[in-house]
Coordinates of C-alpha atoms in Angstrom, one line a residue:
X1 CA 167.0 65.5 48.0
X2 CA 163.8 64.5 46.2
X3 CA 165.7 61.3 44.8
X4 CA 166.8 59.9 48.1
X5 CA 163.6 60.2 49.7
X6 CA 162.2 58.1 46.6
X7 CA 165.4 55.8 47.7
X8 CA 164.2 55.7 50.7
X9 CA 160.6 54.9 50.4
X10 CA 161.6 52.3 48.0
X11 CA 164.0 50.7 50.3
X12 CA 167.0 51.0 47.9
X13 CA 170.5 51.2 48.8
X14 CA 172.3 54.8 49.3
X15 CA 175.6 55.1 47.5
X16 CA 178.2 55.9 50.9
X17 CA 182.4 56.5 51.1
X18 CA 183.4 56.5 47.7
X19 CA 181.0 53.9 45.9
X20 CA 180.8 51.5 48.9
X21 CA 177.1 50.0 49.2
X22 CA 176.0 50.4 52.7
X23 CA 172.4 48.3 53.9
X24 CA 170.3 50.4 54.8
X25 CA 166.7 49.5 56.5
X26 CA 163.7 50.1 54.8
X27 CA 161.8 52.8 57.3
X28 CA 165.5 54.2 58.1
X29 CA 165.5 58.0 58.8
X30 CA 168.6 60.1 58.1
X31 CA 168.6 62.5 60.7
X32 CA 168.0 59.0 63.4
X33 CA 171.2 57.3 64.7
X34 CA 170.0 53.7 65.7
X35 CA 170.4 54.5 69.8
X36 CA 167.9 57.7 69.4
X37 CA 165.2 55.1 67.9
X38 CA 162.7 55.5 70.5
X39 CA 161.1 52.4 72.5
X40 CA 159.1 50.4 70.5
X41 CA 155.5 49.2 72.8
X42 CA 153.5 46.7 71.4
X43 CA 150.2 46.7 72.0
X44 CA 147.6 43.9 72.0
X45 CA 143.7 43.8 70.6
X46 CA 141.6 42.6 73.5
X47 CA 138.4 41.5 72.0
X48 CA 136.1 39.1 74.2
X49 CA 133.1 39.0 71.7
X50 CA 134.8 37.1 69.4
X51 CA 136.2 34.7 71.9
X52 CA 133.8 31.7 72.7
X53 CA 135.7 29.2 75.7
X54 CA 133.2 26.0 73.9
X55 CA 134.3 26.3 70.9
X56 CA 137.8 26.3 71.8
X57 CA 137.3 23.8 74.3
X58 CA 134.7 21.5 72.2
X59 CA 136.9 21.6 68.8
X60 CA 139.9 19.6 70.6
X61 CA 139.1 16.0 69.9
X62 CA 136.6 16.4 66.7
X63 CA 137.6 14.8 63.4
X64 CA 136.5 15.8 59.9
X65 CA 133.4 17.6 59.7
X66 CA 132.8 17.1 63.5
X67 CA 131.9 14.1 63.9
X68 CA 133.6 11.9 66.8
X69 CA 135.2 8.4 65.2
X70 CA 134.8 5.7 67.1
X71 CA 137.2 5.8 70.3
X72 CA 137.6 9.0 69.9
X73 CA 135.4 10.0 73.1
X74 CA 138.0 9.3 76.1
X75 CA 140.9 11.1 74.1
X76 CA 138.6 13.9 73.2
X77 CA 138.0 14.4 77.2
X78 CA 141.6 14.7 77.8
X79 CA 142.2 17.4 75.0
X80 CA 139.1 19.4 76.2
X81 CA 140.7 19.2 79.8
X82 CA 144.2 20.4 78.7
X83 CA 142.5 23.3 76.5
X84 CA 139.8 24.0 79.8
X85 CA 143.3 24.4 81.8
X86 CA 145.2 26.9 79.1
X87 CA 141.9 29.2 79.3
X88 CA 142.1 29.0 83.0
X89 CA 145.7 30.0 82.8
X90 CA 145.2 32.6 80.1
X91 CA 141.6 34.3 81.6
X92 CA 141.8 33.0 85.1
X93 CA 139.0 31.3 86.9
X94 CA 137.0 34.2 87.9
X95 CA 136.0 34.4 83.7
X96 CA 132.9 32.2 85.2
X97 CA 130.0 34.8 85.5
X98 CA 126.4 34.8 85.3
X99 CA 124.0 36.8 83.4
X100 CA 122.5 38.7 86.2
X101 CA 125.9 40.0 86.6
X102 CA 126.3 41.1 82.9
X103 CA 122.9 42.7 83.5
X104 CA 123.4 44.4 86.4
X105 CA 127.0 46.1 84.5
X106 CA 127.1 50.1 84.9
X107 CA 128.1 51.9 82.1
X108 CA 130.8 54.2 83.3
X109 CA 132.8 51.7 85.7
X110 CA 131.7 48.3 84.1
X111 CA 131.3 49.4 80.4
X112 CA 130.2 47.0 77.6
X113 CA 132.5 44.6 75.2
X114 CA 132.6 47.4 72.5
X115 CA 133.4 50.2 74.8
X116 CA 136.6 49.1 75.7
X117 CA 139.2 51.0 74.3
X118 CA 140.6 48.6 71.3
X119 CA 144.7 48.6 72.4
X120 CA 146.1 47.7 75.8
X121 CA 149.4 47.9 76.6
X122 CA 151.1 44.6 77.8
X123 CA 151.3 45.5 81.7
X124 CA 147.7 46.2 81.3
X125 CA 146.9 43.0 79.9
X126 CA 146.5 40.9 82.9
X127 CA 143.8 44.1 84.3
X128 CA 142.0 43.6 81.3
X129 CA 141.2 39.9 81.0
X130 CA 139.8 40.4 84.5
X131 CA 136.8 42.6 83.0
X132 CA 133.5 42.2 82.3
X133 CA 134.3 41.2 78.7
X134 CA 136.4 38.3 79.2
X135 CA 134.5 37.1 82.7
X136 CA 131.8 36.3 80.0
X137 CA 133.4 33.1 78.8
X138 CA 131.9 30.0 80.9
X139 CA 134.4 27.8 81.0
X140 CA 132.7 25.0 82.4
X141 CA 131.1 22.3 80.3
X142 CA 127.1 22.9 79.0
X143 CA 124.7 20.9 80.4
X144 CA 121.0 19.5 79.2
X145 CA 118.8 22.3 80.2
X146 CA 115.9 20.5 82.6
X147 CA 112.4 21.3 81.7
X148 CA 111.9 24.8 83.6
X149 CA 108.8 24.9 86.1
X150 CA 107.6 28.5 85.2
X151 CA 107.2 27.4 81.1
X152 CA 105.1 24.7 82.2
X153 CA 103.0 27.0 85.2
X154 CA 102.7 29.4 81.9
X155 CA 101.1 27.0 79.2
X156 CA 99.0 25.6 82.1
X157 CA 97.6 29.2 82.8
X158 CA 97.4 29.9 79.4
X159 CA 94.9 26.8 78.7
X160 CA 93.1 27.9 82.0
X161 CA 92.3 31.5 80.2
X162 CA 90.7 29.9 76.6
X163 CA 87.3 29.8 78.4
X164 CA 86.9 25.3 78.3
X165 CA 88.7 22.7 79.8
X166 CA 91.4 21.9 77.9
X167 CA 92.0 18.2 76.4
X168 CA 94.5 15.6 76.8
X169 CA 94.8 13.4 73.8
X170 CA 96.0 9.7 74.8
X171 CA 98.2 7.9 72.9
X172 CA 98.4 4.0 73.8
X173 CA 101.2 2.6 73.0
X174 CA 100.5 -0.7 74.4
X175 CA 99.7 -3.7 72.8
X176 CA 96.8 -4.5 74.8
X177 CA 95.1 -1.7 75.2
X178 CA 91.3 -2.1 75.9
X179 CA 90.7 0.9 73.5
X180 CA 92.3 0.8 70.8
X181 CA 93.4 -2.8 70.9
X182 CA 97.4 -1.8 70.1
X183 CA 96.8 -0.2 67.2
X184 CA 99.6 2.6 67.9
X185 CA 102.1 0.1 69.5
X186 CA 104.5 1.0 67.0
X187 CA 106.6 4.0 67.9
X188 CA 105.8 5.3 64.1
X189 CA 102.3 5.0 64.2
X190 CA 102.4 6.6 67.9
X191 CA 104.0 9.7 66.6
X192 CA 101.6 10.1 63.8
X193 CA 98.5 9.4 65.9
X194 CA 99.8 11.8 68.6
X195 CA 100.4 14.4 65.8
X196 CA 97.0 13.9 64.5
X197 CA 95.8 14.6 68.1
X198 CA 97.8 17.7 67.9
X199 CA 96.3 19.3 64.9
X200 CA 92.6 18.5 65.7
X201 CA 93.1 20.8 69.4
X202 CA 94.5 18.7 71.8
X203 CA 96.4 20.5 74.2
X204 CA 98.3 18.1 76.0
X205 CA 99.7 14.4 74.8
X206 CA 99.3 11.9 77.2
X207 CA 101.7 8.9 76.1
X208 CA 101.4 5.5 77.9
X209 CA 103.6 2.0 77.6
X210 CA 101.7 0.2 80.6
X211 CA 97.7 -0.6 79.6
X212 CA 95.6 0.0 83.1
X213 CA 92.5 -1.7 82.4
X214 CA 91.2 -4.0 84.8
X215 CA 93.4 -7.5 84.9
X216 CA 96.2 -6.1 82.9
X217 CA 99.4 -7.3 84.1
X218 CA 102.7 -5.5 85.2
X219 CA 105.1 -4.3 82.0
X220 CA 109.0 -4.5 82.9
X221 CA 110.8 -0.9 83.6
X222 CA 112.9 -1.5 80.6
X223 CA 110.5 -2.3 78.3
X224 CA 108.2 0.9 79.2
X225 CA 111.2 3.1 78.5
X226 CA 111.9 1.2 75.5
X227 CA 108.2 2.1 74.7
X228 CA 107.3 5.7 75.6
X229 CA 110.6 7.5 75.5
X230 CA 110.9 6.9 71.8
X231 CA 107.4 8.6 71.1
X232 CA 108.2 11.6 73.8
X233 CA 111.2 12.8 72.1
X234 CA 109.4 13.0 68.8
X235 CA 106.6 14.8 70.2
X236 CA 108.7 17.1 72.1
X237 CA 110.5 18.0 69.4
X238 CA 108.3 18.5 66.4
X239 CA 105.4 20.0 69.1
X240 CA 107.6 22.6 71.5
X241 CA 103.9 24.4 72.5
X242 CA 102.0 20.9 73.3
X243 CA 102.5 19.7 76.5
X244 CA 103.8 16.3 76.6
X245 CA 102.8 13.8 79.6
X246 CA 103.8 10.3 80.2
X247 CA 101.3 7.8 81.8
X248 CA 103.6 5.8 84.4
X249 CA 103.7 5.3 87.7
X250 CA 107.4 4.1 88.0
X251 CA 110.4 7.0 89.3
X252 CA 112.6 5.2 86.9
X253 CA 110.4 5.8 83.5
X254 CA 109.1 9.0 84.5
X255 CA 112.4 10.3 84.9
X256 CA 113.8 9.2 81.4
X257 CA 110.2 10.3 79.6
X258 CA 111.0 13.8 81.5
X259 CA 114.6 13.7 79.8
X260 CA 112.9 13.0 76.5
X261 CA 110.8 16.5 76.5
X262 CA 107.9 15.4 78.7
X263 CA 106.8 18.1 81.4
X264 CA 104.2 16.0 82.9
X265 CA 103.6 12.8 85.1
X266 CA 100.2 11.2 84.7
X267 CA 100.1 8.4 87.8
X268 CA 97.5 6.5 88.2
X269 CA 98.8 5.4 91.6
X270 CA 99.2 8.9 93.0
X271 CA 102.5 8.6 93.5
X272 CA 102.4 5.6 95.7
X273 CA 106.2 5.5 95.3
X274 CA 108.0 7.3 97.5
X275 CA 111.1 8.4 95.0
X276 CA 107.9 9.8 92.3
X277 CA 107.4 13.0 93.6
X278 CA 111.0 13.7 94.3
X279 CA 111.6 12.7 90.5
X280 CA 108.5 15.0 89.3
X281 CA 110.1 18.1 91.6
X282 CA 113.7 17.6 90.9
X283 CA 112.7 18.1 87.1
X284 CA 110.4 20.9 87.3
X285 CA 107.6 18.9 85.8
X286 CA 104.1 18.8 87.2
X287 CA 102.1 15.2 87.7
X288 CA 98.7 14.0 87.8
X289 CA 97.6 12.0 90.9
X290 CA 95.0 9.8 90.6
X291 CA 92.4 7.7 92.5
X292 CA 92.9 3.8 93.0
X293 CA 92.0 1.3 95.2
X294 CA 94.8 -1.2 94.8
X295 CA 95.8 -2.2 91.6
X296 CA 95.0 -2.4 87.8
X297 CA 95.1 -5.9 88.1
X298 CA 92.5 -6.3 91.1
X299 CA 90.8 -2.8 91.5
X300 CA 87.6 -4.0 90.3
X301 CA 87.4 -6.5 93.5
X302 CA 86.8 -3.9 95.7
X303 CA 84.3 -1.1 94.7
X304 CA 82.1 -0.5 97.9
X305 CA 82.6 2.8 99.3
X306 CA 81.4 4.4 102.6
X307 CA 81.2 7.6 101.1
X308 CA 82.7 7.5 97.8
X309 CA 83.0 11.1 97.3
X310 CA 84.5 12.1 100.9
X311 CA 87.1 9.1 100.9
X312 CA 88.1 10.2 97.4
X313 CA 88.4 13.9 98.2
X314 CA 90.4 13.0 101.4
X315 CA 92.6 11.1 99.8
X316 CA 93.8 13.7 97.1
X317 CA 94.1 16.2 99.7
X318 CA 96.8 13.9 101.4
X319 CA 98.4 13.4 98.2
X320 CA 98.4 16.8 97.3
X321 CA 99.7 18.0 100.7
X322 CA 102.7 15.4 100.0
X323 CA 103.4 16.7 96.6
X324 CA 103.7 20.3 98.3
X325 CA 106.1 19.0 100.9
X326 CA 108.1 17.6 97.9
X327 CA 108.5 20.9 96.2
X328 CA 105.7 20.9 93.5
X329 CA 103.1 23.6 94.2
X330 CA 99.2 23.6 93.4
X331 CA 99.5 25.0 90.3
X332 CA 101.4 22.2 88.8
X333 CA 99.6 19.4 91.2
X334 CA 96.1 18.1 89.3
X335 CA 93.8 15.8 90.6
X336 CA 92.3 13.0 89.0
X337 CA 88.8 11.3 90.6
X338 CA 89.9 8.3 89.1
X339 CA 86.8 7.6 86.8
X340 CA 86.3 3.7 86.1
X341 CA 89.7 2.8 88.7
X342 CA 88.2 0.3 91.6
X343 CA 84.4 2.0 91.1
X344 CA 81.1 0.6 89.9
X345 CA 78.8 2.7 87.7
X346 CA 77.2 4.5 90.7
X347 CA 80.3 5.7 92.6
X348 CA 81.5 6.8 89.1
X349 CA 78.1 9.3 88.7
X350 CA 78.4 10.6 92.2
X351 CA 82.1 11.6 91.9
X352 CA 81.0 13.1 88.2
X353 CA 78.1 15.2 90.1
X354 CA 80.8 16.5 92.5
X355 CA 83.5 18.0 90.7
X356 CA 83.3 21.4 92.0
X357 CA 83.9 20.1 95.3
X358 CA 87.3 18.4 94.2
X359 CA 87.9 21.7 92.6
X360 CA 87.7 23.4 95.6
X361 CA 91.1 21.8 96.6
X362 CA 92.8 24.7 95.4
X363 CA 94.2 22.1 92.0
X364 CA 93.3 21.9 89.0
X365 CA 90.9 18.9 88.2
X366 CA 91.6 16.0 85.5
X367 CA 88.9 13.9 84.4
X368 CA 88.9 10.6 82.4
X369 CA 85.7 9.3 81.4
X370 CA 86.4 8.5 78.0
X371 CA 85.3 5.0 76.8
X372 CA 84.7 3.7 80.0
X373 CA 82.8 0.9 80.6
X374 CA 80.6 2.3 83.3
X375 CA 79.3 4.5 80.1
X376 CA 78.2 0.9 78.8
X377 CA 76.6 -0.3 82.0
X378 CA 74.2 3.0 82.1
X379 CA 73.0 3.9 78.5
X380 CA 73.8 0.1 77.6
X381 CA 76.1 -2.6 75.6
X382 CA 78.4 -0.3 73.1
X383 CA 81.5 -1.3 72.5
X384 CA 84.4 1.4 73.4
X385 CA 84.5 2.9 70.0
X386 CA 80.7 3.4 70.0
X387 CA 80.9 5.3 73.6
X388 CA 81.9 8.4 72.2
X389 CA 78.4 10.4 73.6
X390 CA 78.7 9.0 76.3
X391 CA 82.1 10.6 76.9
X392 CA 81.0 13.5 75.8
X393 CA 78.0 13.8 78.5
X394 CA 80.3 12.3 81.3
X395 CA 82.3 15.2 81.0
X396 CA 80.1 18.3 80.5
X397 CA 80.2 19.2 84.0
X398 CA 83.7 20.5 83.6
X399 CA 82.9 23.4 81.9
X400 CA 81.8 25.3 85.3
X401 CA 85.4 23.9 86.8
X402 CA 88.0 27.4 86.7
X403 CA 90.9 25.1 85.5
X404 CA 89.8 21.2 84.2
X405 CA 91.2 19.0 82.0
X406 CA 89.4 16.3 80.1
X407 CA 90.9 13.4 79.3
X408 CA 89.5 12.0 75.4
X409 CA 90.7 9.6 72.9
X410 CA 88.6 11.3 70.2
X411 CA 90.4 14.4 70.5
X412 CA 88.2 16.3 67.8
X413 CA 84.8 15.5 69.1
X414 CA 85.4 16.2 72.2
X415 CA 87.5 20.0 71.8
X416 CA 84.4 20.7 69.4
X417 CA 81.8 19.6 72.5
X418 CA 83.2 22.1 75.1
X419 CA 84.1 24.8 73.0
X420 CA 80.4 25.0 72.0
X421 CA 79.1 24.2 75.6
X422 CA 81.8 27.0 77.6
X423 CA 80.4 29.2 74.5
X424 CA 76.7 28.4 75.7
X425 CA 77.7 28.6 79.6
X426 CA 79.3 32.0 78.7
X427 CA 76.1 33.0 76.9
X428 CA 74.0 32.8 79.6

């Protein structure tokens, strides 16, 4: 008895009818005729964790180390297509469920991937894919995730708790720049002046490709994308926690700088184009709107004001109420006097002495003094690299502002000047 159960377990043959060799199966039991065999049930191992719909779908139409050859793009569509449409088949359509719903799962009736019980049996399988587990495939294609209005409400908050105004490094990457006379035109040098901004305290990069000093002339759409985006996606990416701000007042270049990383829209012409602030919202971005009469090329023409300060004020207000009907709040609108833009020396004082009133707008407050020539015309000739005091004095009266933003080109200087002056305010 003991040797034909070794026979058995080794799957040998068992010596039947006088000699005759008769096959016999390997897991064959002698006291089992073939039709008392019971039913054999197969079972399948449902396991949605390990099951990702993008990779599936994304590794149809990728060569050798996944990279795409060339002409490879419109046959890779069609493969992802067929491969979208066997998921569908296999899982169903209703796989397509969003997080709140995973989150809002109860434990007994709606358990959790690894609470499942590990076999099915095959009638069961089609109940199965229907739950939780499996609805977590997205089957539908990824998309470029937009800048997100609460990160950029929650950076703009946090720089309104650090006790100063916070400081907006600009980076000119014109050629004609009155000053810095194109010295960063190069998207290289851009990136490492920009950076350079960065680590001396600047909180926000302000990137420009259109000079707007008085008589500068008009630069084409495509060559101010072919300027500024360059620099914006560098930034973006190698400075995630600096906010990133394009200077532009065309729809078409804000919109492909706000692609790039930017979260910000500094326009000088207060979004004189309609299409701006619909751009701005649609992205989640906020934007700076700013104080001209006319244009860069001819704002100087025309500098005599009524009452500089109450035209000014009204005129934000308007814009302000028109970026609220466009679907970007206060907290994300900031208002720029427009320092230097279609104003002589003495309409550029007055506006200084009232801030707080522009404050009282309910936005935050953007000022941009810096190197302008009115600085010249009061304490006398200096070029704009020899302004920097004066810059420094224009802007002091921001530190009694609750949320104000200076705008510098000596980034240092100036982050060391109203951290020490907010220090002395809070002293006293």
């Amino acid at each position: 008895m003991l040797l034909d159960e070794q026979r058995q377990r080794r799957g040998r043959d068992r010596r039947v009818d006088g000699g005759k060799r008769e096959e016999q199966p390997r897991n064959h039991h002698p006291g089992l005729q073939v039709g008392e065999q019971p039913d054999l049930v197969l079972g399948v191992r449902l396991d949605a964790r390990a099951l990702d719909a993008h990779f599936l779908v994304g590794a149809h139409g990728r060569g050798a180390g996944g990279v795409l050859g060339q002409g490879e793009h419109a046959r890779r569509r069609v493969r992802q297509k067929a491969a979208r449409e066997r998921l569908e088949r296999l899982f169903g359509k209703s796989l397509r469920s969003g997080r709140n719903r995973r989150r809002q799962r109860h434990r007994r009736h709606n358990p959790t991937p690894h609470e499942h019980p590990p076999v099915h049996h095959p009638r069961r399988i089609a109940k199965a894919a229907k739950r939780p587990a499996a609805r977590r495939l997205r089957l539908e294609p990824r998309r470029p995730l937009l800048y997100s209005w609460h990160v950029l409400e929650r950076k703009l908050a946090e720089l309104w708790r650090r006790g100063r105004p916070a400081v907006m490094g600009v980076v000119n990457v014109t050629p004609d720049s009155f000053s810095d006379g194109g010295r960063f035109a190069a998207p290289d040098a851009a990136v490492a002046h920009a950076l350079a901004m960065s680590d001396a305290g600047a909180d926000v990069i302000d990137v420009g490709g259109e000079s707007t000093r008085p008589g500068a002339a008009a630069v084409p759409v495509a060559e101010e994308i072919e300027r500024v985006v360059p620099v914006v996606a560098a930034l973006a990416r190698c400075r995630p926690a600096v906010i990133v701000s394009v200077d532009t007042s065309k729809p078409e270049v804000a919109a492909a700088a706000l692609a790039a990383g930017a979260s910000l829209v500094n326009d000088v012409t207060a979004a004189r184009d309609p299409h701006m602030l619909a751009v701005v919202a649609g992205r989640g971005a906020g934007i700076v709107l700013m104080h001209m009469r006319g244009e860069p090329a001819t704002m100087q023409r025309d500098t005599a004001y009524a009452d500089v300060v109450a035209e000014v004020h009204e005129f934000l207000a308007g814009r302000a109420a028109a970026a609220a009907a466009a679907g970007i709040p206060a907290a994300r609108t900031l208002l720029d006097p427009g320092i230097g833009f279609g104003k002589d020396a003495a309409a550029n004082l007055r506006l200084l002495a009232a801030l707080p009133d522009l404050a009282a707008l309910g936005c935050p407050v953007v000022v941009g003094a810096s190197r302008k020539s009115f600085i010249a015309a009061v304490t006398g000739g200096a070029g704009p690299e020899g302004r920097l005091a004066g810059s420094l004095a224009a802007v002091a009266g921001t530190v009694r502002l609750p949320r104000a933003m200076v705008r510098a080109h000596d980034v240092r200087e100036t982050v060391q000047f109203l951290t020490l002056l907010a220090a002395v305010e809070g002293a006293a």
